[in-house]
Structure formats: C-alpha cells, structure tokens
Amino acid sequence: MTKKRVGVLISGRGSNLQALIDACKAPDYPARIVVVVSNVPSAQGLLRAEASLIPALVIDHRDFASREAFDAALDAALTEAGVELLCNAGFMRLHSEGFVERWRDRHLNIHPSLLPAFKGLHAHARVLAEGVKITGTTVHFVRPEMDSGPIVAQAAVPVLPGDTADSLAARVLIAEHRLYPHALGLVASRAVRVEGELVVGMTQIKDQAPYFSPPLDEPL
Ligand code: GRF
C-alpha cells in the first residue's frame, strides 16, 4: 500500500497531532506524517513530532508582513516535503483564499462542535450558555470561511449536568482523538471524496438508533 504523505499544521498542545502520529504507526493505516509545521515556536506539539522522529518546522507568522507571505512560506515548506494531504490540528491562523484554493479538497480541519453549529473560538462555553444537550466534534475539508466546508465525519458527545467549559472540552477531546484518525483514514484511502460541496462515499453506520440526552427511560 502506498501511504499518503501528510503534513500537519499546529499552534499548540498537539494532542490531535499525537492521535494522528499514533494512528500512522499501524502498518495498514493509509497515511504517514512527513512534516509538522507550527506557527508558534513554543508549541508543545513540536516536541511530540520530534519524539517520533518526524521533521518539525517553525514558520512564525510574526516574521511575515502579510497573511499571503506567511502562507507562501507555509506552502513552500509543504511542497518541499512532498505533502499530499494537509491536516490542521489546533492551527490557530486563518489561511488566505489563495492557500485554501491551492489545497482545496486535500486539506482537513478538526473543530470541537457539531458544525455548522458553534463555529469559531470558545465553542464549549457557547454550547453551555445555549443549554445544548448534545455537542461533539467535526472533521471537515477546509474552505475560506472559518470552520466551514464539506463534512467528512462527526462524533456526538453528551453535555452533562454540572459541566464546565473545561470538563466538556476534555470529554469532546477524547472523541476528537478517535475521530481525526478515522476521518483522515477515510480520505487517504479514498473511501470518501468531495462531490459538489458534500462528502460522499463509504459510510459504516451500524447503529441507526437516535441518541437521546437526557436518555429515555427505556431504550428504543
Ligand atoms: C482541539 O480542540 C481542536 O478541535 C481545536 O483546537 C484544539 C487543539 O488541541 N481546533 P490540540 O492542540 O490538538 O491538543
């Protein structure tokens, strides 16, 4: 099997990067990470890449006069590394339209809500403020508008009484770490593809029962 060459963009902790690194260790996983780029020099994720002997670069956005100039440097580094698929994993910069177009349908992002609800920052606090009962996480193809684009995969996560933004973030993060490798695997293996502005292809839904929160007294 030829594994797709993946680049990962990070800005911080890199726990989703770690989940992708761990998934790529499986011999039958259809992707491997060839470069990690951070726009933040102190990002913890850089250490995770180095610990796994993955080339890790810092391209600090503060060194560039414009978003376009930063993105050009990013694009050059990814091209140099032979990246075929790009994954944003906690990358906290908006891309220029030119960059998004260049990587169109080869570029994924993970967001900690059930998109298109709760785009942007502080999703968990806003979920709690709205009294939402079920939230989750989404992996989608990147489009110019923040946190929008064809949805590859989602995981639903219950909001529990007494949740804080931190406790909810921790519960959603567990799902993120399962979802991102799953979604990247589907894209890298070409089990799914973009058609129009929707992702089509293989679905593996086995349990079609609706999910209730608060739960029903009796299961359906
Ligand atoms: C995750 O919650 C991700 O969904 C969001 O930013 C966070 C990054 O966490 N885009 P980490 O750096 O992967 O630990």
PDB file of C-alpha atoms and ligand atoms in Angstrom:
ATOM      1  CA  MET A   1       0.000   0.000   0.000  1.00  0.00           C
ATOM      2  CA  THR A   2       1.278   3.471  -0.870  1.00  0.00           C
ATOM      3  CA  LYS A   3       0.689   5.703   2.108  1.00  0.00           C
ATOM      4  CA  LYS A   4      -0.467   9.271   1.533  1.00  0.00           C
ATOM      5  CA  ARG A   5       2.105  11.838   2.614  1.00  0.00           C
ATOM      6  CA  VAL A   6       0.504  14.035   5.281  1.00  0.00           C
ATOM      7  CA  GLY A   7       1.540  17.427   6.656  1.00  0.00           C
ATOM      8  CA  VAL A   8       0.121  18.603   9.981  1.00  0.00           C
ATOM      9  CA  LEU A   9      -0.242  22.272  10.983  1.00  0.00           C
ATOM     10  CA  ILE A  10      -0.295  23.076  14.690  1.00  0.00           C
ATOM     11  CA  SER A  11      -0.120  26.048  17.046  1.00  0.00           C
ATOM     12  CA  GLY A  12      -0.083  24.461  20.497  1.00  0.00           C
ATOM     13  CA  ARG A  13      -0.551  21.356  22.601  1.00  0.00           C
ATOM     14  CA  GLY A  14      -0.746  18.946  19.687  1.00  0.00           C
ATOM     15  CA  SER A  15      -2.880  16.230  21.266  1.00  0.00           C
ATOM     16  CA  ASN A  16      -4.697  15.692  17.955  1.00  0.00           C
ATOM     17  CA  LEU A  17      -1.317  15.548  16.225  1.00  0.00           C
ATOM     18  CA  GLN A  18      -0.375  12.828  18.719  1.00  0.00           C
ATOM     19  CA  ALA A  19      -3.521  10.881  17.861  1.00  0.00           C
ATOM     20  CA  LEU A  20      -2.598  11.073  14.175  1.00  0.00           C
ATOM     21  CA  ILE A  21       1.006  10.066  14.899  1.00  0.00           C
ATOM     22  CA  ASP A  22      -0.224   7.050  16.868  1.00  0.00           C
ATOM     23  CA  ALA A  23      -2.687   6.023  14.133  1.00  0.00           C
ATOM     24  CA  CYS A  24       0.035   6.240  11.485  1.00  0.00           C
ATOM     25  CA  LYS A  25       2.033   3.579  13.353  1.00  0.00           C
ATOM     26  CA  ALA A  26      -0.402   0.872  12.216  1.00  0.00           C
ATOM     27  CA  PRO A  27       1.029  -0.899   9.156  1.00  0.00           C
ATOM     28  CA  ASP A  28      -2.326  -0.845   7.363  1.00  0.00           C
ATOM     29  CA  TYR A  29      -3.079   2.853   8.038  1.00  0.00           C
ATOM     30  CA  PRO A  30      -3.199   4.624   4.651  1.00  0.00           C
ATOM     31  CA  ALA A  31      -1.222   7.749   5.634  1.00  0.00           C
ATOM     32  CA  ARG A  32       2.066   8.812   7.163  1.00  0.00           C
ATOM     33  CA  ILE A  33       3.111  12.185   8.528  1.00  0.00           C
ATOM     34  CA  VAL A  34       6.082  13.627   6.651  1.00  0.00           C
ATOM     35  CA  VAL A  35       6.233  17.088   8.233  1.00  0.00           C
ATOM     36  CA  VAL A  36       4.755  19.071  11.127  1.00  0.00           C
ATOM     37  CA  VAL A  37       4.699  22.865  10.915  1.00  0.00           C
ATOM     38  CA  SER A  38       3.938  25.195  13.809  1.00  0.00           C
ATOM     39  CA  ASN A  39       3.442  28.948  13.595  1.00  0.00           C
ATOM     40  CA  VAL A  40       4.246  29.151  17.332  1.00  0.00           C
ATOM     41  CA  PRO A  41       7.857  28.401  18.341  1.00  0.00           C
ATOM     42  CA  SER A  42       6.909  27.150  21.836  1.00  0.00           C
ATOM     43  CA  ALA A  43       4.165  24.741  20.662  1.00  0.00           C
ATOM     44  CA  GLN A  44       4.235  21.529  22.679  1.00  0.00           C
ATOM     45  CA  GLY A  45       3.269  19.624  19.548  1.00  0.00           C
ATOM     46  CA  LEU A  46       6.738  20.254  18.102  1.00  0.00           C
ATOM     47  CA  LEU A  47       8.185  18.078  20.873  1.00  0.00           C
ATOM     48  CA  ARG A  48       5.700  15.326  20.049  1.00  0.00           C
ATOM     49  CA  ALA A  49       6.825  15.365  16.405  1.00  0.00           C
ATOM     50  CA  GLU A  50      10.493  15.313  17.386  1.00  0.00           C
ATOM     51  CA  ALA A  51       9.901  12.433  19.824  1.00  0.00           C
ATOM     52  CA  SER A  52       8.503  10.446  16.893  1.00  0.00           C
ATOM     53  CA  LEU A  53      11.362  11.489  14.591  1.00  0.00           C
ATOM     54  CA  ILE A  54       9.034  13.449  12.319  1.00  0.00           C
ATOM     55  CA  PRO A  55      10.568  16.575  10.729  1.00  0.00           C
ATOM     56  CA  ALA A  56       9.177  19.588  12.584  1.00  0.00           C
ATOM     57  CA  LEU A  57       9.459  23.195  11.432  1.00  0.00           C
ATOM     58  CA  VAL A  58       8.585  26.560  12.912  1.00  0.00           C
ATOM     59  CA  ILE A  59       7.296  29.163  10.490  1.00  0.00           C
ATOM     60  CA  ASP A  60       6.475  32.086  12.754  1.00  0.00           C
ATOM     61  CA  HIS A  61       3.713  34.253  11.291  1.00  0.00           C
ATOM     62  CA  ARG A  62       5.207  37.255  13.102  1.00  0.00           C
ATOM     63  CA  ASP A  63       8.176  37.122  10.718  1.00  0.00           C
ATOM     64  CA  PHE A  64       5.946  37.923   7.718  1.00  0.00           C
ATOM     65  CA  ALA A  65       4.452  41.214   6.574  1.00  0.00           C
ATOM     66  CA  SER A  66       1.180  39.722   5.335  1.00  0.00           C
ATOM     67  CA  ARG A  67      -1.002  36.634   5.611  1.00  0.00           C
ATOM     68  CA  GLU A  68      -0.218  35.885   1.946  1.00  0.00           C
ATOM     69  CA  ALA A  69       3.548  35.989   2.565  1.00  0.00           C
ATOM     70  CA  PHE A  70       3.214  33.653   5.554  1.00  0.00           C
ATOM     71  CA  ASP A  71       1.041  31.259   3.560  1.00  0.00           C
ATOM     72  CA  ALA A  72       3.533  31.296   0.672  1.00  0.00           C
ATOM     73  CA  ALA A  73       6.283  30.180   3.056  1.00  0.00           C
ATOM     74  CA  LEU A  74       3.991  27.515   4.501  1.00  0.00           C
ATOM     75  CA  ASP A  75       3.086  26.275   1.032  1.00  0.00           C
ATOM     76  CA  ALA A  76       6.748  26.137   0.010  1.00  0.00           C
ATOM     77  CA  ALA A  77       7.630  24.030   3.076  1.00  0.00           C
ATOM     78  CA  LEU A  78       4.741  21.623   2.461  1.00  0.00           C
ATOM     79  CA  THR A  79       5.597  21.267  -1.211  1.00  0.00           C
ATOM     80  CA  GLU A  80       9.254  20.703  -0.355  1.00  0.00           C
ATOM     81  CA  ALA A  81       8.215  17.867   1.976  1.00  0.00           C
ATOM     82  CA  GLY A  82       6.048  16.306  -0.748  1.00  0.00           C
ATOM     83  CA  VAL A  83       2.830  16.723   1.229  1.00  0.00           C
ATOM     84  CA  GLU A  84      -0.265  15.301  -0.484  1.00  0.00           C
ATOM     85  CA  LEU A  85      -2.826  15.792   2.312  1.00  0.00           C
ATOM     86  CA  LEU A  86      -2.808  18.575   4.878  1.00  0.00           C
ATOM     87  CA  CYS A  87      -4.329  18.396   8.380  1.00  0.00           C
ATOM     88  CA  ASN A  88      -4.923  21.403  10.610  1.00  0.00           C
ATOM     89  CA  ALA A  89      -4.756  20.219  14.208  1.00  0.00           C
ATOM     90  CA  GLY A  90      -5.267  23.169  16.534  1.00  0.00           C
ATOM     91  CA  PHE A  91      -3.748  25.555  13.986  1.00  0.00           C
ATOM     92  CA  MET A  92      -4.882  28.988  15.110  1.00  0.00           C
ATOM     93  CA  ARG A  93      -4.337  31.088  11.963  1.00  0.00           C
ATOM     94  CA  LEU A  94      -6.819  31.821   9.218  1.00  0.00           C
ATOM     95  CA  HIS A  95      -5.488  30.977   5.752  1.00  0.00           C
ATOM     96  CA  SER A  96      -5.556  33.298   2.734  1.00  0.00           C
ATOM     97  CA  GLU A  97      -8.008  32.400  -0.026  1.00  0.00           C
ATOM     98  CA  GLY A  98      -5.164  31.515  -2.380  1.00  0.00           C
ATOM     99  CA  PHE A  99      -3.759  28.972   0.077  1.00  0.00           C
ATOM    100  CA  VAL A 100      -7.191  27.432   0.649  1.00  0.00           C
ATOM    101  CA  GLU A 101      -7.755  27.130  -3.104  1.00  0.00           C
ATOM    102  CA  ARG A 102      -4.343  25.571  -3.657  1.00  0.00           C
ATOM    103  CA  TRP A 103      -5.066  22.840  -1.084  1.00  0.00           C
ATOM    104  CA  ARG A 104      -8.756  22.504  -1.915  1.00  0.00           C
ATOM    105  CA  ASP A 105     -10.136  19.021  -1.160  1.00  0.00           C
ATOM    106  CA  ARG A 106      -6.711  17.965   0.142  1.00  0.00           C
ATOM    107  CA  HIS A 107      -6.961  19.907   3.406  1.00  0.00           C
ATOM    108  CA  LEU A 108      -8.755  18.868   6.626  1.00  0.00           C
ATOM    109  CA  ASN A 109      -9.554  20.611   9.897  1.00  0.00           C
ATOM    110  CA  ILE A 110     -10.970  19.413  13.214  1.00  0.00           C
ATOM    111  CA  HIS A 111     -13.348  21.593  15.195  1.00  0.00           C
ATOM    112  CA  PRO A 112     -14.782  20.870  18.670  1.00  0.00           C
ATOM    113  CA  SER A 113     -18.502  21.191  17.868  1.00  0.00           C
ATOM    114  CA  LEU A 114     -21.120  19.632  15.630  1.00  0.00           C
ATOM    115  CA  LEU A 115     -20.690  22.012  12.687  1.00  0.00           C
ATOM    116  CA  PRO A 116     -22.244  24.110  11.313  1.00  0.00           C
ATOM    117  CA  ALA A 117     -23.205  24.967  14.913  1.00  0.00           C
ATOM    118  CA  PHE A 118     -20.717  26.830  17.095  1.00  0.00           C
ATOM    119  CA  LYS A 119     -18.061  27.850  14.603  1.00  0.00           C
ATOM    120  CA  GLY A 120     -15.127  29.828  15.947  1.00  0.00           C
ATOM    121  CA  LEU A 121     -13.488  30.179  19.323  1.00  0.00           C
ATOM    122  CA  HIS A 122     -14.883  29.199  22.736  1.00  0.00           C
ATOM    123  CA  ALA A 123     -17.325  26.665  21.283  1.00  0.00           C
ATOM    124  CA  HIS A 124     -17.762  24.795  24.580  1.00  0.00           C
ATOM    125  CA  ALA A 125     -18.621  27.909  26.607  1.00  0.00           C
ATOM    126  CA  ARG A 126     -21.207  28.886  23.979  1.00  0.00           C
ATOM    127  CA  VAL A 127     -22.649  25.345  23.929  1.00  0.00           C
ATOM    128  CA  LEU A 128     -23.141  25.591  27.712  1.00  0.00           C
ATOM    129  CA  ALA A 129     -24.608  29.096  27.507  1.00  0.00           C
ATOM    130  CA  GLU A 130     -27.196  27.861  24.980  1.00  0.00           C
ATOM    131  CA  GLY A 131     -28.187  24.847  27.087  1.00  0.00           C
ATOM    132  CA  VAL A 132     -27.284  22.449  24.274  1.00  0.00           C
ATOM    133  CA  LYS A 133     -27.642  18.797  25.305  1.00  0.00           C
ATOM    134  CA  ILE A 134     -25.572  17.082  22.638  1.00  0.00           C
ATOM    135  CA  THR A 135     -22.411  18.556  21.158  1.00  0.00           C
ATOM    136  CA  GLY A 136     -19.426  16.867  19.588  1.00  0.00           C
ATOM    137  CA  THR A 137     -16.679  17.287  17.055  1.00  0.00           C
ATOM    138  CA  THR A 138     -16.363  17.550  13.282  1.00  0.00           C
ATOM    139  CA  VAL A 139     -13.647  16.850  10.724  1.00  0.00           C
ATOM    140  CA  HIS A 140     -14.228  18.803   7.519  1.00  0.00           C
ATOM    141  CA  PHE A 141     -12.482  19.915   4.360  1.00  0.00           C
ATOM    142  CA  VAL A 142     -11.211  23.480   4.623  1.00  0.00           C
ATOM    143  CA  ARG A 143     -12.911  26.353   2.813  1.00  0.00           C
ATOM    144  CA  PRO A 144     -12.124  30.080   3.047  1.00  0.00           C
ATOM    145  CA  GLU A 145     -14.792  30.761   5.683  1.00  0.00           C
ATOM    146  CA  MET A 146     -13.605  29.660   9.114  1.00  0.00           C
ATOM    147  CA  ASP A 147     -14.820  26.227  10.302  1.00  0.00           C
ATOM    148  CA  SER A 148     -16.866  25.580   7.171  1.00  0.00           C
ATOM    149  CA  GLY A 149     -16.539  23.093   4.345  1.00  0.00           C
ATOM    150  CA  PRO A 150     -17.660  19.592   3.378  1.00  0.00           C
ATOM    151  CA  ILE A 151     -18.078  17.409   6.464  1.00  0.00           C
ATOM    152  CA  VAL A 152     -16.118  14.146   6.482  1.00  0.00           C
ATOM    153  CA  ALA A 153     -17.078  12.778   9.904  1.00  0.00           C
ATOM    154  CA  GLN A 154     -18.645  13.752  13.215  1.00  0.00           C
ATOM    155  CA  ALA A 155     -18.858  12.359  16.734  1.00  0.00           C
ATOM    156  CA  ALA A 156     -21.676  13.229  19.162  1.00  0.00           C
ATOM    157  CA  VAL A 157     -20.805  13.884  22.806  1.00  0.00           C
ATOM    158  CA  PRO A 158     -23.321  14.496  25.629  1.00  0.00           C
ATOM    159  CA  VAL A 159     -23.279  17.678  27.684  1.00  0.00           C
ATOM    160  CA  LEU A 160     -23.639  16.595  31.337  1.00  0.00           C
ATOM    161  CA  PRO A 161     -25.198  18.480  34.258  1.00  0.00           C
ATOM    162  CA  GLY A 162     -22.521  20.471  36.073  1.00  0.00           C
ATOM    163  CA  ASP A 163     -20.238  20.606  33.043  1.00  0.00           C
ATOM    164  CA  THR A 164     -17.802  23.478  32.796  1.00  0.00           C
ATOM    165  CA  ALA A 165     -16.199  24.535  29.522  1.00  0.00           C
ATOM    166  CA  ASP A 166     -13.100  22.632  30.669  1.00  0.00           C
ATOM    167  CA  SER A 167     -14.861  19.391  31.594  1.00  0.00           C
ATOM    168  CA  LEU A 168     -16.820  19.459  28.348  1.00  0.00           C
ATOM    169  CA  ALA A 169     -13.667  20.209  26.333  1.00  0.00           C
ATOM    170  CA  ALA A 170     -11.953  17.211  27.941  1.00  0.00           C
ATOM    171  CA  ARG A 171     -14.860  14.893  27.043  1.00  0.00           C
ATOM    172  CA  VAL A 172     -15.016  16.191  23.462  1.00  0.00           C
ATOM    173  CA  LEU A 173     -11.242  15.887  23.117  1.00  0.00           C
ATOM    174  CA  ILE A 174     -11.430  12.135  23.755  1.00  0.00           C
ATOM    175  CA  ALA A 175     -13.792  11.908  20.787  1.00  0.00           C
ATOM    176  CA  GLU A 176     -11.547  14.162  18.683  1.00  0.00           C
ATOM    177  CA  HIS A 177      -8.648  11.778  19.181  1.00  0.00           C
ATOM    178  CA  ARG A 178     -10.731   8.921  17.747  1.00  0.00           C
ATOM    179  CA  LEU A 179     -12.426  10.951  15.026  1.00  0.00           C
ATOM    180  CA  TYR A 180      -9.451  12.614  13.362  1.00  0.00           C
ATOM    181  CA  PRO A 181      -7.514   9.412  12.576  1.00  0.00           C
ATOM    182  CA  HIS A 182     -10.774   7.817  11.408  1.00  0.00           C
ATOM    183  CA  ALA A 183     -11.592  10.711   9.063  1.00  0.00           C
ATOM    184  CA  LEU A 184      -8.048  11.032   7.715  1.00  0.00           C
ATOM    185  CA  GLY A 185      -8.032   7.284   7.065  1.00  0.00           C
ATOM    186  CA  LEU A 186     -11.252   7.566   5.039  1.00  0.00           C
ATOM    187  CA  VAL A 187      -9.859  10.423   2.949  1.00  0.00           C
ATOM    188  CA  ALA A 188      -6.372   8.935   2.496  1.00  0.00           C
ATOM    189  CA  SER A 189      -7.771   5.583   1.390  1.00  0.00           C
ATOM    190  CA  ARG A 190     -10.223   7.347  -0.967  1.00  0.00           C
ATOM    191  CA  ALA A 191     -13.157   5.693   0.766  1.00  0.00           C
ATOM    192  CA  VAL A 192     -14.772   9.134   0.634  1.00  0.00           C
ATOM    193  CA  ARG A 193     -14.485  12.054  -1.762  1.00  0.00           C
ATOM    194  CA  VAL A 194     -15.903  15.533  -2.277  1.00  0.00           C
ATOM    195  CA  GLU A 195     -18.735  15.814  -4.778  1.00  0.00           C
ATOM    196  CA  GLY A 196     -20.200  19.267  -5.167  1.00  0.00           C
ATOM    197  CA  GLU A 197     -19.811  20.594  -1.656  1.00  0.00           C
ATOM    198  CA  LEU A 198     -20.653  17.310   0.079  1.00  0.00           C
ATOM    199  CA  VAL A 199     -18.528  14.341   1.100  1.00  0.00           C
ATOM    200  CA  VAL A 200     -19.816  11.111  -0.407  1.00  0.00           C
ATOM    201  CA  GLY A 201     -18.714   7.503  -0.316  1.00  0.00           C
ATOM    202  CA  MET A 202     -18.434   4.809   2.283  1.00  0.00           C
ATOM    203  CA  THR A 203     -20.453   5.033   5.470  1.00  0.00           C
ATOM    204  CA  GLN A 204     -20.184   2.415   8.135  1.00  0.00           C
ATOM    205  CA  ILE A 205     -23.173   3.298  10.288  1.00  0.00           C
ATOM    206  CA  LYS A 206     -24.245   0.138  12.092  1.00  0.00           C
ATOM    207  CA  ASP A 207     -26.426   1.551  14.868  1.00  0.00           C
ATOM    208  CA  GLN A 208     -29.141   3.772  13.409  1.00  0.00           C
ATOM    209  CA  ALA A 209     -30.926   4.494  16.677  1.00  0.00           C
ATOM    210  CA  PRO A 210     -31.319   8.164  17.641  1.00  0.00           C
ATOM    211  CA  TYR A 211     -29.301   9.292  20.624  1.00  0.00           C
ATOM    212  CA  PHE A 212     -31.238  10.978  23.454  1.00  0.00           C
ATOM    213  CA  SER A 213     -29.946  13.337  26.103  1.00  0.00           C
ATOM    214  CA  PRO A 214     -31.292  13.158  28.764  1.00  0.00           C
ATOM    215  CA  PRO A 215     -31.673   9.449  27.985  1.00  0.00           C
ATOM    216  CA  LEU A 216     -35.042   7.764  27.567  1.00  0.00           C
ATOM    217  CA  ASP A 217     -36.155   5.537  30.459  1.00  0.00           C
ATOM    218  CA  GLU A 218     -36.366   2.642  28.037  1.00  0.00           C
ATOM    219  CA  PRO A 219     -34.016   2.260  25.080  1.00  0.00           C
ATOM    220  CA  LEU A 220     -35.764   2.485  21.681  1.00  0.00           C
TER     221      LEU A 220
HETATM  222  C1  GRF B   1      -8.853  20.948  19.562  1.00  0.00           C
HETATM  223  O1  GRF B   1      -9.964  21.035  20.419  1.00  0.00           O
HETATM  224  C2  GRF B   1      -9.277  21.159  18.126  1.00  0.00           C
HETATM  225  O2  GRF B   1     -10.558  20.655  17.843  1.00  0.00           O
HETATM  226  C3  GRF B   1      -9.270  22.675  18.027  1.00  0.00           C
HETATM  227  O3  GRF B   1      -8.166  23.078  18.792  1.00  0.00           O
HETATM  228  C4  GRF B   1      -7.876  22.102  19.781  1.00  0.00           C
HETATM  229  C5  GRF B   1      -6.458  21.685  19.573  1.00  0.00           C
HETATM  230  O4  GRF B   1      -5.982  20.820  20.578  1.00  0.00           O
HETATM  231  N1  GRF B   1      -9.233  23.088  16.653  1.00  0.00           N
HETATM  232  P1  GRF B   1      -4.610  20.050  20.374  1.00  0.00           P
HETATM  233  O5  GRF B   1      -3.547  21.100  20.069  1.00  0.00           O
HETATM  234  O6  GRF B   1      -4.791  19.089  19.237  1.00  0.00           O
HETATM  235  O7  GRF B   1      -4.351  19.351  21.672  1.00  0.00           O
END
